[in-house]
Structures are given as C-alpha cells and as structure tokens.
mmCIF file of C-alpha atoms in Angstrom:
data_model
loop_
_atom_site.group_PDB
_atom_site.id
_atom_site.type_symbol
_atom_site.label_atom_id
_atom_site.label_comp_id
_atom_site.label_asym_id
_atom_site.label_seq_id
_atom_site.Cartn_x
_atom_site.Cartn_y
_atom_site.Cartn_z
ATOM 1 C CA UNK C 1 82.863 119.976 51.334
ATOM 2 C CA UNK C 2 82.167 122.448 53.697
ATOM 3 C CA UNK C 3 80.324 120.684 56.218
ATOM 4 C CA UNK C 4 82.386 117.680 55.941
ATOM 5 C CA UNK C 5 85.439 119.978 56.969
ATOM 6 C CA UNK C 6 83.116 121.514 60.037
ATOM 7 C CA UNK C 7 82.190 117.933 61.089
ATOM 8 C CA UNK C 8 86.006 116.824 61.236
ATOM 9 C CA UNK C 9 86.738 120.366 63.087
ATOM 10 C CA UNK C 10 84.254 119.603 65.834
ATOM 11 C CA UNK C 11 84.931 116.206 66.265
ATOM 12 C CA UNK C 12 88.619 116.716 66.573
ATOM 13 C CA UNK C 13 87.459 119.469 68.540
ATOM 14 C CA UNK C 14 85.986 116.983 70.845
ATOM 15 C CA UNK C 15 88.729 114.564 70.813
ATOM 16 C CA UNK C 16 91.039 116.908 71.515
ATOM 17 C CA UNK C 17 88.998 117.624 74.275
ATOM 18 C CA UNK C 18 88.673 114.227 76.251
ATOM 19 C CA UNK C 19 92.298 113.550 75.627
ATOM 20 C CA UNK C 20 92.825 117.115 77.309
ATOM 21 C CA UNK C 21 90.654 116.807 80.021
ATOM 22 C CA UNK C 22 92.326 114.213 82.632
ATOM 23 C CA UNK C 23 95.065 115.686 84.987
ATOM 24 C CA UNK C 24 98.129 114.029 86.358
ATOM 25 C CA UNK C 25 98.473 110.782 86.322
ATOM 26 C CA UNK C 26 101.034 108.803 87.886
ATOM 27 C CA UNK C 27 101.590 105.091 89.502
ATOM 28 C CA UNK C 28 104.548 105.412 92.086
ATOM 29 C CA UNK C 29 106.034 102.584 94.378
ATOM 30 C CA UNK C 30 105.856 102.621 97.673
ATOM 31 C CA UNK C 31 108.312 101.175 100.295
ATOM 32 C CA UNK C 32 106.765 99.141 103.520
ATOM 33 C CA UNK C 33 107.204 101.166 106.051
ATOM 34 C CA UNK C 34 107.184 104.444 104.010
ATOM 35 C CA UNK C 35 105.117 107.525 102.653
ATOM 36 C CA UNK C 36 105.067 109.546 100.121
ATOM 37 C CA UNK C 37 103.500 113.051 99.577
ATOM 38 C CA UNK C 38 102.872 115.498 96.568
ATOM 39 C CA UNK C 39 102.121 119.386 96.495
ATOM 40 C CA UNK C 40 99.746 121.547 94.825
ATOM 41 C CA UNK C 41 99.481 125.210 94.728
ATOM 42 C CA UNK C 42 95.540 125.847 93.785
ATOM 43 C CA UNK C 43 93.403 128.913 93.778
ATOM 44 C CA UNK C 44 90.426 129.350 95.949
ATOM 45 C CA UNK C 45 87.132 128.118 94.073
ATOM 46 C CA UNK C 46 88.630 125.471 92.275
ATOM 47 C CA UNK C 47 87.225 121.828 91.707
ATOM 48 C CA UNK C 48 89.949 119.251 92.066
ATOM 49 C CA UNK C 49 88.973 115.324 92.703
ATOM 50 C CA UNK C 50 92.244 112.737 93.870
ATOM 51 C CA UNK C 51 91.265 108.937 92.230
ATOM 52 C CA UNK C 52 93.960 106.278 93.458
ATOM 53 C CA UNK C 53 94.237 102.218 93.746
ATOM 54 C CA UNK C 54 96.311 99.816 94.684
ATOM 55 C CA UNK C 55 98.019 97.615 91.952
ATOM 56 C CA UNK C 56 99.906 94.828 93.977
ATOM 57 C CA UNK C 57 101.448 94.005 97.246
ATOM 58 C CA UNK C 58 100.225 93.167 100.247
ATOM 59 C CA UNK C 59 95.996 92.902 101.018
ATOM 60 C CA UNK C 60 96.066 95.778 98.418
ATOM 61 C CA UNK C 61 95.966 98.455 100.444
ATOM 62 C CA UNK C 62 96.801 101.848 101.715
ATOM 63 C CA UNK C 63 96.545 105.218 104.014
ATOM 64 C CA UNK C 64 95.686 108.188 102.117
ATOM 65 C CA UNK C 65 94.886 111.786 103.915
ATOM 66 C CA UNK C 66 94.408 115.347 101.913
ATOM 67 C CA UNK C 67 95.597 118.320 103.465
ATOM 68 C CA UNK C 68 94.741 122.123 103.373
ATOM 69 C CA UNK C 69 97.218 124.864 103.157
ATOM 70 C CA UNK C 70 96.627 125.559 106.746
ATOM 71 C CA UNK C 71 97.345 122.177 107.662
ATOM 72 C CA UNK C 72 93.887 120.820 108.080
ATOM 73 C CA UNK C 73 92.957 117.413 107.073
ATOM 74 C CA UNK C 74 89.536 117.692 104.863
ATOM 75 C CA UNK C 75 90.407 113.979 103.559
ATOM 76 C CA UNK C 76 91.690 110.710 105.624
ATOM 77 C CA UNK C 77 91.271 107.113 104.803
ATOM 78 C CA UNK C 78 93.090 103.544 106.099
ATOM 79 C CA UNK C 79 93.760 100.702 104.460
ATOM 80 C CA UNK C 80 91.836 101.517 101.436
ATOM 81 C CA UNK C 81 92.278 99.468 98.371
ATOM 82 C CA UNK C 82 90.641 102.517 95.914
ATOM 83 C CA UNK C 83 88.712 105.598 96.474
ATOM 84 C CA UNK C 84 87.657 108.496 95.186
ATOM 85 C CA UNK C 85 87.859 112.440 96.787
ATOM 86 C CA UNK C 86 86.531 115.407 95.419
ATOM 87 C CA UNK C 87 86.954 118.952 96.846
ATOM 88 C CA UNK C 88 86.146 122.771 96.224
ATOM 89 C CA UNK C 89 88.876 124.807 97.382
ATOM 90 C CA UNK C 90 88.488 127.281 99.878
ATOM 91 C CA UNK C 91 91.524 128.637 100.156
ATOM 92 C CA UNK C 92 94.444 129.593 98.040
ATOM 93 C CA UNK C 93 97.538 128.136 99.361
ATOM 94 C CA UNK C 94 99.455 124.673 98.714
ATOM 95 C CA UNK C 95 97.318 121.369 99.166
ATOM 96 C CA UNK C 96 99.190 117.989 100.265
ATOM 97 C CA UNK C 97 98.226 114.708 99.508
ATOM 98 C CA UNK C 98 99.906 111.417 100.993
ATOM 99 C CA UNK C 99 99.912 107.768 100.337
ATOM 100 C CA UNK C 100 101.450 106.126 104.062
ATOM 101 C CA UNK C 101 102.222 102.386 104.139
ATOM 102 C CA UNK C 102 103.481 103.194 107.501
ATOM 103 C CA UNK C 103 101.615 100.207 109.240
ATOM 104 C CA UNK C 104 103.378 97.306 106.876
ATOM 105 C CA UNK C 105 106.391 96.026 107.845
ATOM 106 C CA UNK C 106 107.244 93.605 105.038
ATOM 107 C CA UNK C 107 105.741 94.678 101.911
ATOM 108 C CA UNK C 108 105.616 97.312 99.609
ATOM 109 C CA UNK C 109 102.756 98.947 97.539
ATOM 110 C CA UNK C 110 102.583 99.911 93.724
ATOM 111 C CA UNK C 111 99.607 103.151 94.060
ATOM 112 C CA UNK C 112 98.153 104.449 90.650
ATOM 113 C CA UNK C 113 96.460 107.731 91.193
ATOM 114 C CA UNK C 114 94.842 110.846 88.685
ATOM 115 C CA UNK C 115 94.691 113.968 90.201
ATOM 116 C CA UNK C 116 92.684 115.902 88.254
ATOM 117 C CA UNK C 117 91.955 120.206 89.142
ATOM 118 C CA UNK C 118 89.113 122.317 87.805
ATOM 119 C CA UNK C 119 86.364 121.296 85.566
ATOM 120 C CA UNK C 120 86.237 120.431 81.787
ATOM 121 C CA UNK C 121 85.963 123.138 79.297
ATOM 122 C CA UNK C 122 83.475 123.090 77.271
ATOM 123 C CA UNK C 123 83.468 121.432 73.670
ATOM 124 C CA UNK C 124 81.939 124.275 71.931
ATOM 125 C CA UNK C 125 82.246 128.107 72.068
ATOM 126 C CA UNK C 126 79.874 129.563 74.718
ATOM 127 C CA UNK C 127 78.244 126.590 75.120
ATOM 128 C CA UNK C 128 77.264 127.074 78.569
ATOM 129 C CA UNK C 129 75.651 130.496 77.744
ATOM 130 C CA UNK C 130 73.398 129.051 74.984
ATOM 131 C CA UNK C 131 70.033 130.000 74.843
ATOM 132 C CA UNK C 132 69.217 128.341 71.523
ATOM 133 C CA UNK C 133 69.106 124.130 71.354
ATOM 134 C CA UNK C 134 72.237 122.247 69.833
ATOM 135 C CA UNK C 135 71.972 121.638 66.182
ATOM 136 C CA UNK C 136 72.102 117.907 64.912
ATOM 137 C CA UNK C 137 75.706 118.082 64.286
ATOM 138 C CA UNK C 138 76.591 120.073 67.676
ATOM 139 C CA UNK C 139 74.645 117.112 69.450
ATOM 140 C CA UNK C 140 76.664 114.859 67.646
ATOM 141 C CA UNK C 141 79.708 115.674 68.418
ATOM 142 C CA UNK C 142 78.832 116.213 72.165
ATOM 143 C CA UNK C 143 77.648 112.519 71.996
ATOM 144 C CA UNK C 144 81.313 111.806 70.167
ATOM 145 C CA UNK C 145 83.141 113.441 73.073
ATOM 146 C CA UNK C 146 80.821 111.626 76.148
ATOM 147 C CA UNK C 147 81.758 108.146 74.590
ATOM 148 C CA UNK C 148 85.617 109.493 74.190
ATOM 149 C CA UNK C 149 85.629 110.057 77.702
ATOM 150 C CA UNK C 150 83.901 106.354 78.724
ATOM 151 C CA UNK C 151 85.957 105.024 76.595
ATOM 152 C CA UNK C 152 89.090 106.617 78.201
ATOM 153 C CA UNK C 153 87.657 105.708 81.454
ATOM 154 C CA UNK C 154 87.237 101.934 80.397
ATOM 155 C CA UNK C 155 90.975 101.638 79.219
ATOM 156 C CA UNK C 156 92.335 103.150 82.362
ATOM 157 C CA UNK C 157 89.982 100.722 84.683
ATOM 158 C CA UNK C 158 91.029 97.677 82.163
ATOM 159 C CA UNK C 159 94.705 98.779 82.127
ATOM 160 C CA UNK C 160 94.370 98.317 86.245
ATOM 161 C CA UNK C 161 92.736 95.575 86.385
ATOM 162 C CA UNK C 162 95.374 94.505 84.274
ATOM 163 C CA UNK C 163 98.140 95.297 86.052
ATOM 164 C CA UNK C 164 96.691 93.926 89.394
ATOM 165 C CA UNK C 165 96.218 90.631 87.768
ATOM 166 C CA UNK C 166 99.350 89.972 86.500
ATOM 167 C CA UNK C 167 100.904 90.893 89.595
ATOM 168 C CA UNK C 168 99.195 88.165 91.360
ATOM 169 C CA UNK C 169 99.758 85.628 88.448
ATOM 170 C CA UNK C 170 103.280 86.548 89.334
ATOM 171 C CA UNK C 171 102.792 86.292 93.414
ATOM 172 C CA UNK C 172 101.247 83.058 92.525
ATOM 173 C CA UNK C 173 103.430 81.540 90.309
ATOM 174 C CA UNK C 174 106.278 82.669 93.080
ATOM 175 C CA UNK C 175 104.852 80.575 95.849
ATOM 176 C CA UNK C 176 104.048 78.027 93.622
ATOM 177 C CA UNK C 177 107.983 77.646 92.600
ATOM 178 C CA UNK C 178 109.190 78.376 96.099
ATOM 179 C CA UNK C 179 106.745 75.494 97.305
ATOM 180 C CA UNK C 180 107.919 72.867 94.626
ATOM 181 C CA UNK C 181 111.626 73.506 95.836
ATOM 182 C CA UNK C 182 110.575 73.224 99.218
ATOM 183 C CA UNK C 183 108.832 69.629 98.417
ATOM 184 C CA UNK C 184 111.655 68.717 95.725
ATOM 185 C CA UNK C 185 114.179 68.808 99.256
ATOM 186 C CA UNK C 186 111.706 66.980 101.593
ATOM 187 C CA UNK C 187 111.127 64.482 99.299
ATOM 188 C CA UNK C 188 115.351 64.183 98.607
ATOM 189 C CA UNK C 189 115.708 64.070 102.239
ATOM 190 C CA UNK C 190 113.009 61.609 103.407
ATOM 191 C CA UNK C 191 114.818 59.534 100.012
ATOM 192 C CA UNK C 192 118.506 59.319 101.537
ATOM 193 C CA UNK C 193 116.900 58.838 104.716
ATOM 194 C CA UNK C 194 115.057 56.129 103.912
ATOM 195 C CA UNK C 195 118.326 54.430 101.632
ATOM 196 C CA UNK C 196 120.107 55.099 105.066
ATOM 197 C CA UNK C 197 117.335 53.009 107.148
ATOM 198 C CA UNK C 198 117.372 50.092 104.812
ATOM 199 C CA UNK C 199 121.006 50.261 104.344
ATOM 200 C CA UNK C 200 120.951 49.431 108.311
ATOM 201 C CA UNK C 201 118.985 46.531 108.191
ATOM 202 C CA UNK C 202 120.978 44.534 105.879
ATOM 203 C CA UNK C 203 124.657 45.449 107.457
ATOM 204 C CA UNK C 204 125.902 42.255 109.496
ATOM 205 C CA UNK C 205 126.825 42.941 112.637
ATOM 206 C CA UNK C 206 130.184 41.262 113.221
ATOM 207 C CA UNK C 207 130.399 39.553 116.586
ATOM 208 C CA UNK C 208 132.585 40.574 119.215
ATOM 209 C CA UNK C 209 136.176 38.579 119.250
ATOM 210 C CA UNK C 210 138.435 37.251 122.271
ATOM 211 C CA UNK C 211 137.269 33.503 122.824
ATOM 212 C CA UNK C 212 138.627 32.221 126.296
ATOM 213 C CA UNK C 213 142.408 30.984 126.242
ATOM 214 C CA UNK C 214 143.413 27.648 127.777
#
C-alpha cells in the first residue's frame, strides 16, 4: 500500500512535471508584407531558447531576429523555414523577438513558435544536491518523466508536420480545381468555335442578283 501510493506520487510527480515544463506556445498568422513582434521582461542569468516553423504559405519561410533590452540584435535569420535559438541573459531588461514577412508581396505565413525561459526543475527534492545514487524507484520515475518529455516532443513535431501537410493537400487540391475550370472553358470555347467553323462550310452562299435588262 504504501509504496504503491509513493510510486503514483512520483510518477504524477513527474508527469506533472513534463506537462509543466514547456513555455508559451503559440501559432500566429502572418500578413505578406507584415511583422509581428512579442515582449519579454527577463532577469539577468536566465536560460530562455525561441523554437519556431513555418506551417504553410509561400516557400515556407520567414525572417526572425532576437533583440536585447538595449536594442542589440544577439539573434537574426532570413528566410528560414525552422530554427532553433538559445540564449543566457545578460541583462535584465525587456527582450523582443520578431517574425518579418516583409520581403513577400503576395502571400502570407502561418508561424508556430515555443518560447520557453529558464531551465526545468527538477523531478525530485534536492535532486541536484544528491550525494547518494537514485534508488530503483527514483530512477524509475526519472526514466518515466525523460520518455514524457519525447513523447511530448513527438506529438508537437507530428502535430506540425500535420498541419503543414494538410495545408498543401489544400494548396494542391486549389490549383488542381482552378486548373480544371480553366481547361473546362478552353475546351467550351475551342467547342463553339469549332461548331462555328463547320457551321461556315456548309452555309450556301447565295449569288449576287441583277441579271442584265433588255
């Protein structure tokens, strides 16, 4: 009883944990011609890492540059279709990050991105001050809370992939409509021209009248 009861607290413990552990998420559209920032007040020392990618329109990608609060750029990309930037902060103040699809004129971008700050907490009390190895069950659940976090990892990659597929499937099946219309009126028009050609072989041609009077 009593070790069943610590097994379910450190695995929900761990859980807990790996659903806890991701920062903000957040897929946002973005206009051609257009950019779009976000702001984040962080303390010097900290860990934060910015993961984006583009989900449809256009060749997929994107501008992205990270900012300092003192207006220095410690992070610049173009035309990226993913990446991945990770930083330790140096100075307190607000940090900007942008997503520019300044340099299309035509289409715009759908941009998933997880910003994540600081680092995971541990899964067990003082675990990082241990001097003593992890007991069979501590291991365990440590093992428990590794594969949570693939696993989370997995459905976010799959759940892009996803959505990037089915937005070509639909860019596809677009052109694929908008080029049997096109055909359906070519082949109507070449049709009536073609009844209109005929037609003009077969009309008699009645001769001119006024014979010459005597």
């Amino acid at each position: 009883g009593a070790v069943r009861v610590a097994v379910r607290t450190l695995c929900l413990a761990a859980l807990l944990g790996a659903l806890g552990a991701g920062g903000t998420e957040l897929t946002l559209e973005l206009p051609d011609s257009a950019q779009r920032c976000f702001h984040q007040e962080l303390e010097s020392g900290i860990k934060f890492t910015l993961d984006y990618q583009v989900i449809s329109g256009g060749h997929y990608d994107v501008d992205c540059y990270v900012e300092d609060p003192n207006g220095k750029t410690i992070y610049q990309e173009t035309k990226k279709q993913y990446d991945s930037f990770s930083h330790h902060t140096e100075t307190k103040g607000v940090y900007t990050f942008c997503f520019s699809n300044e340099f299309s004129t035509f289409s715009h971008k759908i941009v998933y991105f997880d910003f994540q700050v600081g680092d995971e907490p541990p899964i067990l009390p003082d675990m990082n001050n241990r001097v003593t190895a992890l007991t069979q069950l501590e291991s365990a659940c440590v093992t428990i809370h590794e594969m949570l976090n693939a696993v989370i990892d997995s459905q976010t990659h799959y759940r892009l992939r996803e959505a990037q597929d089915r937005s070509r499937a639909e860019e596809l099946n677009g052109r694929v409509s908008y080029w049997s219309v096109g055909e359906t009126l070519i082949l109507f028009m070449v049709s009536i021209g073609q009844v209109m050609l005929l037609k003009s072989f077969f009309t008699e041609k009645r001769p001119s009248g006024g014979g010459a009077g005597t």
